[in-house]
Amino acid sequence: MGKGMEMLGKRCYTYDMYNWSTDEKKLQETPEKYAIWRLEQLINFGLNGERIKAFELKKYWSKLQLDPARKKLLELLLHES
């Protein structure tokens, strides 16, 4: 099993995914698109020790494309804070 891989039952999970096919420098030229992309990456592929600021998540909430179940969980957590 490769580094960052874990077998649970019959499923294999990658928990240190990095996006290698996105030109981040070009994406940073459009700050809002970059912020949305970065939030989606952190939520979908792991925080890697980072924290997401609640105000930033709330700011882009309606524009984030997330798994519905994950979005529901985050919504519940946001309303608690």
Coordinates of N, CA and C in Angstrom, one line a residue:
M1 N 0.9 -1.2 0.0 CA 0.0 0.0 0.0 C 0.9 1.2 0.0
G2 N 0.6 2.2 -0.9 CA 1.4 3.4 -1.0 C 1.2 4.3 0.2
K3 N 2.2 5.2 0.4 CA 2.1 6.2 1.4 C 0.8 7.0 1.3
G4 N 0.1 7.2 2.4 CA -1.1 8.0 2.4 C -2.3 7.2 2.0
M5 N -2.2 5.8 1.9 CA -3.3 5.0 1.6 C -3.7 4.1 2.8
E6 N -4.9 3.8 2.9 CA -5.4 3.0 4.0 C -6.5 2.1 3.5
M7 N -6.5 0.9 3.9 CA -7.6 0.0 3.5 C -8.5 -0.2 4.7
L8 N -9.8 0.1 4.4 CA -10.8 -0.1 5.4 C -11.9 -1.0 4.8
G9 N -11.9 -2.3 5.2 CA -12.8 -3.2 4.6 C -12.3 -3.5 3.2
K10 N -13.2 -3.3 2.2 CA -12.8 -3.5 0.8 C -12.5 -2.2 0.1
R11 N -12.5 -1.1 0.8 CA -12.4 0.3 0.2 C -11.0 0.8 0.5
C12 N -10.4 1.5 -0.4 CA -9.1 2.1 -0.2 C -9.3 3.6 -0.2
Y13 N -8.7 4.3 0.8 CA -8.9 5.7 1.0 C -7.5 6.4 0.8
T14 N -7.5 7.5 0.1 CA -6.4 8.3 0.0 C -6.6 9.5 0.9
Y15 N -5.7 9.8 1.8 CA -6.0 10.9 2.7 C -5.0 12.0 2.6
D16 N -4.1 12.0 1.6 CA -3.2 13.1 1.4 C -3.2 13.5 -0.1
M17 N -4.4 13.7 -0.6 CA -4.5 14.0 -2.0 C -4.1 15.5 -2.3
Y18 N -3.4 15.6 -3.3 CA -3.0 17.0 -3.8 C -3.4 17.1 -5.2
N19 N -3.8 18.3 -5.6 CA -4.2 18.6 -7.0 C -3.0 19.0 -7.8
W20 N -2.6 18.1 -8.7 CA -1.4 18.4 -9.5 C -1.8 18.9 -11.0
S21 N -3.1 18.9 -11.3 CA -3.5 19.3 -12.6 C -4.1 20.7 -12.7
T22 N -3.9 21.5 -11.7 CA -4.5 22.8 -11.7 C -3.3 23.8 -11.6
D23 N -3.3 24.8 -12.5 CA -2.3 25.9 -12.4 C -2.8 26.9 -11.4
E24 N -2.3 26.7 -10.2 CA -2.7 27.6 -9.1 C -2.3 29.1 -9.3
K25 N -1.2 29.3 -9.9 CA -0.7 30.7 -10.2 C -1.7 31.4 -11.1
K26 N -2.2 30.7 -12.1 CA -3.1 31.3 -13.0 C -4.5 31.5 -12.3
L27 N -4.9 30.5 -11.5 CA -6.1 30.6 -10.8 C -6.1 31.7 -9.8
Q28 N -5.0 32.0 -9.2 CA -4.9 33.1 -8.3 C -5.1 34.5 -8.9
E29 N -5.0 34.6 -10.2 CA -5.3 35.9 -10.9 C -6.8 36.3 -10.7
T30 N -7.6 35.3 -10.4 CA -9.0 35.6 -10.1 C -9.3 35.2 -8.6
P31 N -9.1 36.1 -7.7 CA -9.2 35.8 -6.3 C -10.4 35.0 -5.8
E32 N -11.6 35.4 -6.3 CA -12.8 34.7 -5.9 C -12.8 33.3 -6.3
K33 N -12.5 33.0 -7.6 CA -12.4 31.7 -8.1 C -11.4 30.8 -7.4
Y34 N -10.2 31.5 -7.1 CA -9.2 30.8 -6.3 C -9.7 30.4 -4.9
A35 N -10.3 31.3 -4.3 CA -10.8 31.1 -2.9 C -11.8 29.9 -2.9
I36 N -12.7 29.9 -3.9 CA -13.7 28.8 -4.0 C -13.1 27.5 -4.2
W37 N -12.2 27.5 -5.2 CA -11.4 26.3 -5.6 C -10.7 25.7 -4.4
R38 N -10.0 26.6 -3.7 CA -9.2 26.2 -2.5 C -10.0 25.6 -1.4
L39 N -11.2 26.3 -1.1 CA -12.1 25.7 -0.1 C -12.6 24.3 -0.5
E40 N -13.0 24.2 -1.7 CA -13.4 22.9 -2.2 C -12.4 21.8 -2.1
Q41 N -11.1 22.2 -2.4 CA -10.0 21.2 -2.3 C -9.8 20.8 -0.8
L42 N -9.8 21.8 0.1 CA -9.6 21.5 1.5 C -10.7 20.6 2.0
I43 N -11.9 20.9 1.7 CA -13.0 20.2 2.2 C -13.1 18.8 1.6
N44 N -12.8 18.7 0.3 CA -12.9 17.4 -0.4 C -11.7 16.4 -0.1
F45 N -10.5 17.0 0.0 CA -9.3 16.2 0.0 C -8.5 16.3 1.3
G46 N -9.0 17.0 2.3 CA -8.3 17.1 3.6 C -7.7 18.4 3.8
L47 N -7.6 18.8 5.1 CA -7.1 20.1 5.5 C -5.6 20.1 5.6
N48 N -5.0 19.0 5.7 CA -3.5 18.9 5.8 C -3.0 19.8 6.9
G49 N -3.7 19.8 8.0 CA -3.2 20.6 9.2 C -3.7 22.0 9.2
E50 N -4.4 22.4 8.1 CA -5.0 23.8 8.1 C -6.3 23.9 8.7
R51 N -6.8 25.1 9.0 CA -8.1 25.3 9.5 C -8.8 26.2 8.5
I52 N -10.1 26.0 8.3 CA -10.9 26.8 7.4 C -11.6 27.9 8.3
K53 N -11.5 29.1 7.9 CA -12.1 30.2 8.6 C -13.6 30.2 8.3
A54 N -14.4 30.3 9.4 CA -15.9 30.2 9.3 C -16.4 31.3 8.4
F55 N -15.9 32.5 8.5 CA -16.4 33.7 7.7 C -16.1 33.5 6.2
E56 N -15.0 32.8 5.9 CA -14.7 32.5 4.5 C -15.6 31.5 3.9
L57 N -15.9 30.5 4.7 CA -16.8 29.4 4.3 C -18.2 30.0 4.1
K58 N -18.6 30.9 5.0 CA -20.0 31.5 4.9 C -20.0 32.4 3.7
K59 N -18.9 33.1 3.4 CA -18.9 34.0 2.3 C -19.1 33.3 1.0
Y60 N -18.5 32.2 0.8 CA -18.6 31.5 -0.5 C -19.6 30.3 -0.5
W61 N -20.3 30.1 0.6 CA -21.2 29.0 0.8 C -22.1 28.6 -0.4
S62 N -22.7 29.6 -1.0 CA -23.7 29.3 -2.1 C -23.0 29.0 -3.4
K63 N -21.7 29.2 -3.4 CA -20.9 28.9 -4.7 C -20.1 27.6 -4.6
L64 N -20.1 27.0 -3.4 CA -19.3 25.8 -3.3 C -20.0 24.6 -3.8
Q65 N -19.3 23.8 -4.6 CA -19.8 22.6 -5.2 C -19.3 21.4 -4.4
L66 N -20.1 20.9 -3.5 CA -19.7 19.9 -2.5 C -20.7 18.7 -2.6
D67 N -20.2 17.6 -2.1 CA -21.1 16.4 -1.9 C -22.2 16.9 -1.0
P68 N -23.5 16.6 -1.4 CA -24.6 17.0 -0.5 C -24.6 16.6 0.9
A69 N -24.2 15.4 1.2 CA -24.1 15.0 2.6 C -23.0 15.7 3.4
R70 N -21.9 16.0 2.7 CA -20.8 16.7 3.4 C -21.2 18.2 3.6
K71 N -21.9 18.7 2.6 CA -22.4 20.1 2.7 C -23.4 20.2 3.9
K72 N -24.2 19.2 4.0 CA -25.2 19.2 5.1 C -24.5 19.2 6.5
L73 N -23.5 18.4 6.6 CA -22.8 18.3 7.9 C -22.1 19.6 8.2
L74 N -21.4 20.2 7.2 CA -20.8 21.5 7.4 C -21.8 22.6 7.7
E75 N -22.9 22.5 7.1 CA -24.0 23.5 7.4 C -24.4 23.4 8.9
L76 N -24.5 22.2 9.4 CA -24.9 22.0 10.8 C -23.8 22.5 11.7
L77 N -22.5 22.3 11.4 CA -21.4 22.7 12.2 C -21.3 24.2 12.1
L78 N -21.6 24.8 11.0 CA -21.5 26.3 10.9 C -22.5 27.0 11.8
H79 N -23.7 26.4 11.8 CA -24.8 27.0 12.6 C -24.5 26.9 14.1
E80 N -23.6 26.0 14.5 CA -23.3 25.8 15.9 C -22.3 26.9 16.4
S81 N -21.5 27.3 15.4 CA -20.4 28.3 15.7 C -20.9 29.7 15.8

